[in-house]
Amino acid sequence: MARVGAACKEAIESHSKYANYEIPVMKAENSSTPVKSTITHCGKDGMNGVHELLQCSTCPDSMYPPIHQCPNGHTLCANCKRSSNCCPTCHSGIGNIRCLALEKVAESLEFPCRYQSLGCHDLFPYYGKLKHEKYCSFRPYNCPYASSECSVTGDIPFLVAHLKEDHSVDMHDGCTFNHRYVKSNPHEVENATWMLTVFNCFKRQFCLHFEAYLLGTAPVYMAFLRFMGEDCEAKKFNYTLEISGFGRKLIWQGIPRSIRESHRKVRDSQDGLIVPRSLALYFSGGDGNELKLRITGRIWKV
């Protein structure tokens, strides 16, 4: 325990070594309120120095309570403790020793969000930082292209360029659209995704999906809109989709879903215009040999 106490003492005293740290000192006279060390500006070396004590010695993850240690003072996270009762550093038995001093040090620190360079400039307690980053509005978006296992992430301008250049997605300006889709063999649904089009509207971007897939065992066609941004912004818009032909008309009105939700989640929620194949063939003329659908739509602010 002596080595752990010395290590934790060194962690607290080491703040004075880094010129980029601003640590406000709070007087706690007649008060039991803990003093927090706020790291408002972190140089690369300073941040790495603090994180060294809070990083698991076995895996690359940061440690959160309970933080375990072996009799020689080597620390490791709870997940690594569950997978092995042997210290990976000195091979001693771990037992059930908690490093309470290090947990207390972590509790006293505040860190910037990992997405600080993308625009999030708030500070967060060490134990709340991970939860914030999971939902941070500045975190990168996943590529919304549905038919590929695309792992590209980035902000909206980057993804718009990526969709155009790497996926050859059609880009349209305006808040109304009129598209015609033709398929020579309407009985094929293996290639589920047919189309993704991006619309620039109100200085924002919207993804229009149109595809064929099996709903249970029934083949259907579905069209829906996703908003390239956060859900709170998506709710400021409405849209309509209409399929018509040969004296028939089918209309859908809805709210675009954010691309924070996966394409599959939106599709499986059936939040869009769904057309059974038999009805789609009526729209096409009823001969069943070719699918010809005309979809019109409009996007507007609420």
JSON list of C-alpha atoms in Angstrom, two decimals, residues 31-146:
[
{"chain": "A", "resi": 31, "resn": "SER", "atom": "CA", "xyz": [-16.88, 22.65, 5.03]},
{"chain": "A", "resi": 32, "resn": "SER", "atom": "CA", "xyz": [-16.67, 19.04, 3.95]},
{"chain": "A", "resi": 33, "resn": "THR", "atom": "CA", "xyz": [-17.12, 19.87, 0.25]},
{"chain": "A", "resi": 34, "resn": "PRO", "atom": "CA", "xyz": [-14.37, 18.13, -1.75]},
{"chain": "A", "resi": 35, "resn": "VAL", "atom": "CA", "xyz": [-11.98, 20.29, -3.74]},
{"chain": "A", "resi": 36, "resn": "LYS", "atom": "CA", "xyz": [-11.97, 19.61, -7.48]},
{"chain": "A", "resi": 37, "resn": "SER", "atom": "CA", "xyz": [-8.97, 20.09, -9.72]},
{"chain": "A", "resi": 38, "resn": "THR", "atom": "CA", "xyz": [-10.21, 21.49, -13.00]},
{"chain": "A", "resi": 39, "resn": "ILE", "atom": "CA", "xyz": [-8.00, 20.85, -16.00]},
{"chain": "A", "resi": 40, "resn": "THR", "atom": "CA", "xyz": [-9.00, 23.70, -18.30]},
{"chain": "A", "resi": 41, "resn": "HIS", "atom": "CA", "xyz": [-6.00, 23.61, -20.65]},
{"chain": "A", "resi": 42, "resn": "CYS", "atom": "CA", "xyz": [-4.15, 20.38, -21.19]},
{"chain": "A", "resi": 43, "resn": "GLY", "atom": "CA", "xyz": [-0.95, 20.09, -23.12]},
{"chain": "A", "resi": 44, "resn": "LYS", "atom": "CA", "xyz": [-0.24, 16.73, -24.70]},
{"chain": "A", "resi": 45, "resn": "ASP", "atom": "CA", "xyz": [2.40, 15.79, -22.12]},
{"chain": "A", "resi": 46, "resn": "GLY", "atom": "CA", "xyz": [0.24, 16.94, -19.22]},
{"chain": "A", "resi": 47, "resn": "MET", "atom": "CA", "xyz": [-2.81, 15.03, -20.29]},
{"chain": "A", "resi": 48, "resn": "ASN", "atom": "CA", "xyz": [-0.78, 11.88, -20.91]},
{"chain": "A", "resi": 49, "resn": "GLY", "atom": "CA", "xyz": [0.83, 12.21, -17.47]},
{"chain": "A", "resi": 50, "resn": "VAL", "atom": "CA", "xyz": [-2.52, 12.31, -15.68]},
{"chain": "A", "resi": 51, "resn": "HIS", "atom": "CA", "xyz": [-3.99, 9.55, -17.82]},
{"chain": "A", "resi": 52, "resn": "GLU", "atom": "CA", "xyz": [-1.08, 7.22, -17.12]},
{"chain": "A", "resi": 53, "resn": "LEU", "atom": "CA", "xyz": [-2.27, 6.71, -13.55]},
{"chain": "A", "resi": 54, "resn": "LEU", "atom": "CA", "xyz": [-5.87, 6.16, -14.65]},
{"chain": "A", "resi": 55, "resn": "GLN", "atom": "CA", "xyz": [-5.16, 3.79, -17.52]},
{"chain": "A", "resi": 56, "resn": "CYS", "atom": "CA", "xyz": [-5.40, 0.06, -16.95]},
{"chain": "A", "resi": 57, "resn": "SER", "atom": "CA", "xyz": [-2.05, -1.70, -17.06]},
{"chain": "A", "resi": 58, "resn": "THR", "atom": "CA", "xyz": [-3.55, -4.58, -19.05]},
{"chain": "A", "resi": 59, "resn": "CYS", "atom": "CA", "xyz": [-5.95, -3.04, -21.59]},
{"chain": "A", "resi": 60, "resn": "PRO", "atom": "CA", "xyz": [-6.11, 0.43, -23.20]},
{"chain": "A", "resi": 61, "resn": "ASP", "atom": "CA", "xyz": [-9.26, 1.43, -21.29]},
{"chain": "A", "resi": 62, "resn": "SER", "atom": "CA", "xyz": [-9.43, 4.05, -18.56]},
{"chain": "A", "resi": 63, "resn": "MET", "atom": "CA", "xyz": [-10.21, 2.73, -15.09]},
{"chain": "A", "resi": 64, "resn": "TYR", "atom": "CA", "xyz": [-13.45, 3.42, -13.21]},
{"chain": "A", "resi": 65, "resn": "PRO", "atom": "CA", "xyz": [-14.54, 2.20, -9.75]},
{"chain": "A", "resi": 66, "resn": "PRO", "atom": "CA", "xyz": [-13.90, -0.38, -8.60]},
{"chain": "A", "resi": 67, "resn": "ILE", "atom": "CA", "xyz": [-10.19, 0.08, -9.40]},
{"chain": "A", "resi": 68, "resn": "HIS", "atom": "CA", "xyz": [-8.27, -3.00, -8.29]},
{"chain": "A", "resi": 69, "resn": "GLN", "atom": "CA", "xyz": [-4.62, -3.43, -7.34]},
{"chain": "A", "resi": 70, "resn": "CYS", "atom": "CA", "xyz": [-2.27, -6.28, -6.57]},
{"chain": "A", "resi": 71, "resn": "PRO", "atom": "CA", "xyz": [-0.21, -6.38, -3.30]},
{"chain": "A", "resi": 72, "resn": "ASN", "atom": "CA", "xyz": [2.65, -4.65, -5.16]},
{"chain": "A", "resi": 73, "resn": "GLY", "atom": "CA", "xyz": [0.50, -1.68, -6.17]},
{"chain": "A", "resi": 74, "resn": "HIS", "atom": "CA", "xyz": [-0.14, -2.45, -9.85]},
{"chain": "A", "resi": 75, "resn": "THR", "atom": "CA", "xyz": [-3.63, -1.34, -10.82]},
{"chain": "A", "resi": 76, "resn": "LEU", "atom": "CA", "xyz": [-6.10, -2.76, -13.31]},
{"chain": "A", "resi": 77, "resn": "CYS", "atom": "CA", "xyz": [-9.72, -2.23, -14.30]},
{"chain": "A", "resi": 78, "resn": "ALA", "atom": "CA", "xyz": [-12.71, -4.28, -13.17]},
{"chain": "A", "resi": 79, "resn": "ASN", "atom": "CA", "xyz": [-13.08, -6.06, -16.53]},
{"chain": "A", "resi": 80, "resn": "CYS", "atom": "CA", "xyz": [-9.47, -7.29, -16.50]},
{"chain": "A", "resi": 81, "resn": "LYS", "atom": "CA", "xyz": [-9.84, -8.29, -12.85]},
{"chain": "A", "resi": 82, "resn": "ARG", "atom": "CA", "xyz": [-12.82, -10.48, -13.78]},
{"chain": "A", "resi": 83, "resn": "SER", "atom": "CA", "xyz": [-10.89, -12.21, -16.55]},
{"chain": "A", "resi": 84, "resn": "SER", "atom": "CA", "xyz": [-7.84, -13.04, -14.41]},
{"chain": "A", "resi": 85, "resn": "ASN", "atom": "CA", "xyz": [-6.88, -13.23, -10.74]},
{"chain": "A", "resi": 86, "resn": "CYS", "atom": "CA", "xyz": [-3.20, -12.84, -11.56]},
{"chain": "A", "resi": 87, "resn": "CYS", "atom": "CA", "xyz": [-1.49, -9.45, -11.89]},
{"chain": "A", "resi": 88, "resn": "PRO", "atom": "CA", "xyz": [-0.32, -9.07, -15.52]},
{"chain": "A", "resi": 89, "resn": "THR", "atom": "CA", "xyz": [2.68, -6.98, -14.39]},
{"chain": "A", "resi": 90, "resn": "CYS", "atom": "CA", "xyz": [4.23, -8.96, -11.52]},
{"chain": "A", "resi": 91, "resn": "HIS", "atom": "CA", "xyz": [2.09, -12.15, -11.68]},
{"chain": "A", "resi": 92, "resn": "SER", "atom": "CA", "xyz": [1.08, -11.87, -8.02]},
{"chain": "A", "resi": 93, "resn": "GLY", "atom": "CA", "xyz": [-2.38, -12.90, -6.88]},
{"chain": "A", "resi": 94, "resn": "ILE", "atom": "CA", "xyz": [-4.75, -9.93, -7.08]},
{"chain": "A", "resi": 95, "resn": "GLY", "atom": "CA", "xyz": [-7.30, -10.76, -4.39]},
{"chain": "A", "resi": 96, "resn": "ASN", "atom": "CA", "xyz": [-9.93, -8.12, -3.64]},
{"chain": "A", "resi": 97, "resn": "ILE", "atom": "CA", "xyz": [-7.81, -5.05, -2.88]},
{"chain": "A", "resi": 98, "resn": "ARG", "atom": "CA", "xyz": [-9.36, -1.71, -3.96]},
{"chain": "A", "resi": 99, "resn": "CYS", "atom": "CA", "xyz": [-7.17, 1.29, -4.78]},
{"chain": "A", "resi": 100, "resn": "LEU", "atom": "CA", "xyz": [-9.39, 3.79, -2.97]},
{"chain": "A", "resi": 101, "resn": "ALA", "atom": "CA", "xyz": [-6.77, 6.55, -3.09]},
{"chain": "A", "resi": 102, "resn": "LEU", "atom": "CA", "xyz": [-6.61, 6.47, -6.89]},
{"chain": "A", "resi": 103, "resn": "GLU", "atom": "CA", "xyz": [-10.40, 6.43, -7.10]},
{"chain": "A", "resi": 104, "resn": "LYS", "atom": "CA", "xyz": [-10.44, 9.56, -4.94]},
{"chain": "A", "resi": 105, "resn": "VAL", "atom": "CA", "xyz": [-7.86, 11.27, -7.16]},
{"chain": "A", "resi": 106, "resn": "ALA", "atom": "CA", "xyz": [-9.99, 10.52, -10.25]},
{"chain": "A", "resi": 107, "resn": "GLU", "atom": "CA", "xyz": [-13.07, 11.90, -8.50]},
{"chain": "A", "resi": 108, "resn": "SER", "atom": "CA", "xyz": [-11.33, 15.24, -7.97]},
{"chain": "A", "resi": 109, "resn": "LEU", "atom": "CA", "xyz": [-10.45, 15.79, -11.65]},
{"chain": "A", "resi": 110, "resn": "GLU", "atom": "CA", "xyz": [-12.32, 17.36, -14.56]},
{"chain": "A", "resi": 111, "resn": "PHE", "atom": "CA", "xyz": [-11.34, 16.75, -18.18]},
{"chain": "A", "resi": 112, "resn": "PRO", "atom": "CA", "xyz": [-12.32, 18.16, -21.56]},
{"chain": "A", "resi": 113, "resn": "CYS", "atom": "CA", "xyz": [-14.46, 16.06, -23.89]},
{"chain": "A", "resi": 114, "resn": "ARG", "atom": "CA", "xyz": [-12.59, 13.85, -26.35]},
{"chain": "A", "resi": 115, "resn": "TYR", "atom": "CA", "xyz": [-14.42, 15.74, -29.10]},
{"chain": "A", "resi": 116, "resn": "GLN", "atom": "CA", "xyz": [-12.98, 19.07, -28.04]},
{"chain": "A", "resi": 117, "resn": "SER", "atom": "CA", "xyz": [-11.34, 19.57, -31.44]},
{"chain": "A", "resi": 118, "resn": "LEU", "atom": "CA", "xyz": [-14.76, 19.13, -33.09]},
{"chain": "A", "resi": 119, "resn": "GLY", "atom": "CA", "xyz": [-16.36, 21.90, -31.04]},
{"chain": "A", "resi": 120, "resn": "CYS", "atom": "CA", "xyz": [-17.25, 20.57, -27.56]},
{"chain": "A", "resi": 121, "resn": "HIS", "atom": "CA", "xyz": [-15.49, 22.91, -25.12]},
{"chain": "A", "resi": 122, "resn": "ASP", "atom": "CA", "xyz": [-17.17, 21.89, -21.83]},
{"chain": "A", "resi": 123, "resn": "LEU", "atom": "CA", "xyz": [-15.39, 20.20, -18.92]},
{"chain": "A", "resi": 124, "resn": "PHE", "atom": "CA", "xyz": [-16.66, 17.07, -17.23]},
{"chain": "A", "resi": 125, "resn": "PRO", "atom": "CA", "xyz": [-15.91, 15.13, -14.04]},
{"chain": "A", "resi": 126, "resn": "TYR", "atom": "CA", "xyz": [-13.76, 12.11, -14.78]},
{"chain": "A", "resi": 127, "resn": "TYR", "atom": "CA", "xyz": [-16.53, 9.71, -13.78]},
{"chain": "A", "resi": 128, "resn": "GLY", "atom": "CA", "xyz": [-19.13, 11.51, -15.96]},
{"chain": "A", "resi": 129, "resn": "LYS", "atom": "CA", "xyz": [-16.97, 12.12, -19.00]},
{"chain": "A", "resi": 130, "resn": "LEU", "atom": "CA", "xyz": [-17.53, 8.68, -20.55]},
{"chain": "A", "resi": 131, "resn": "LYS", "atom": "CA", "xyz": [-21.32, 8.98, -20.36]},
{"chain": "A", "resi": 132, "resn": "HIS", "atom": "CA", "xyz": [-21.24, 12.45, -21.89]},
{"chain": "A", "resi": 133, "resn": "GLU", "atom": "CA", "xyz": [-19.04, 11.32, -24.80]},
{"chain": "A", "resi": 134, "resn": "LYS", "atom": "CA", "xyz": [-21.49, 8.55, -25.63]},
{"chain": "A", "resi": 135, "resn": "TYR", "atom": "CA", "xyz": [-24.16, 11.16, -26.40]},
{"chain": "A", "resi": 136, "resn": "CYS", "atom": "CA", "xyz": [-22.06, 14.24, -27.20]},
{"chain": "A", "resi": 137, "resn": "SER", "atom": "CA", "xyz": [-23.66, 16.19, -30.06]},
{"chain": "A", "resi": 138, "resn": "PHE", "atom": "CA", "xyz": [-20.18, 16.88, -31.46]},
{"chain": "A", "resi": 139, "resn": "ARG", "atom": "CA", "xyz": [-19.26, 13.22, -31.86]},
{"chain": "A", "resi": 140, "resn": "PRO", "atom": "CA", "xyz": [-18.75, 12.09, -35.48]},
{"chain": "A", "resi": 141, "resn": "TYR", "atom": "CA", "xyz": [-21.66, 10.71, -37.50]},
{"chain": "A", "resi": 142, "resn": "ASN", "atom": "CA", "xyz": [-21.62, 7.34, -39.23]},
{"chain": "A", "resi": 143, "resn": "CYS", "atom": "CA", "xyz": [-21.88, 7.25, -43.01]},
{"chain": "A", "resi": 144, "resn": "PRO", "atom": "CA", "xyz": [-25.63, 7.00, -43.85]},
{"chain": "A", "resi": 145, "resn": "TYR", "atom": "CA", "xyz": [-25.11, 4.92, -46.99]},
{"chain": "A", "resi": 146, "resn": "ALA", "atom": "CA", "xyz": [-27.20, 1.82, -46.33]}
]
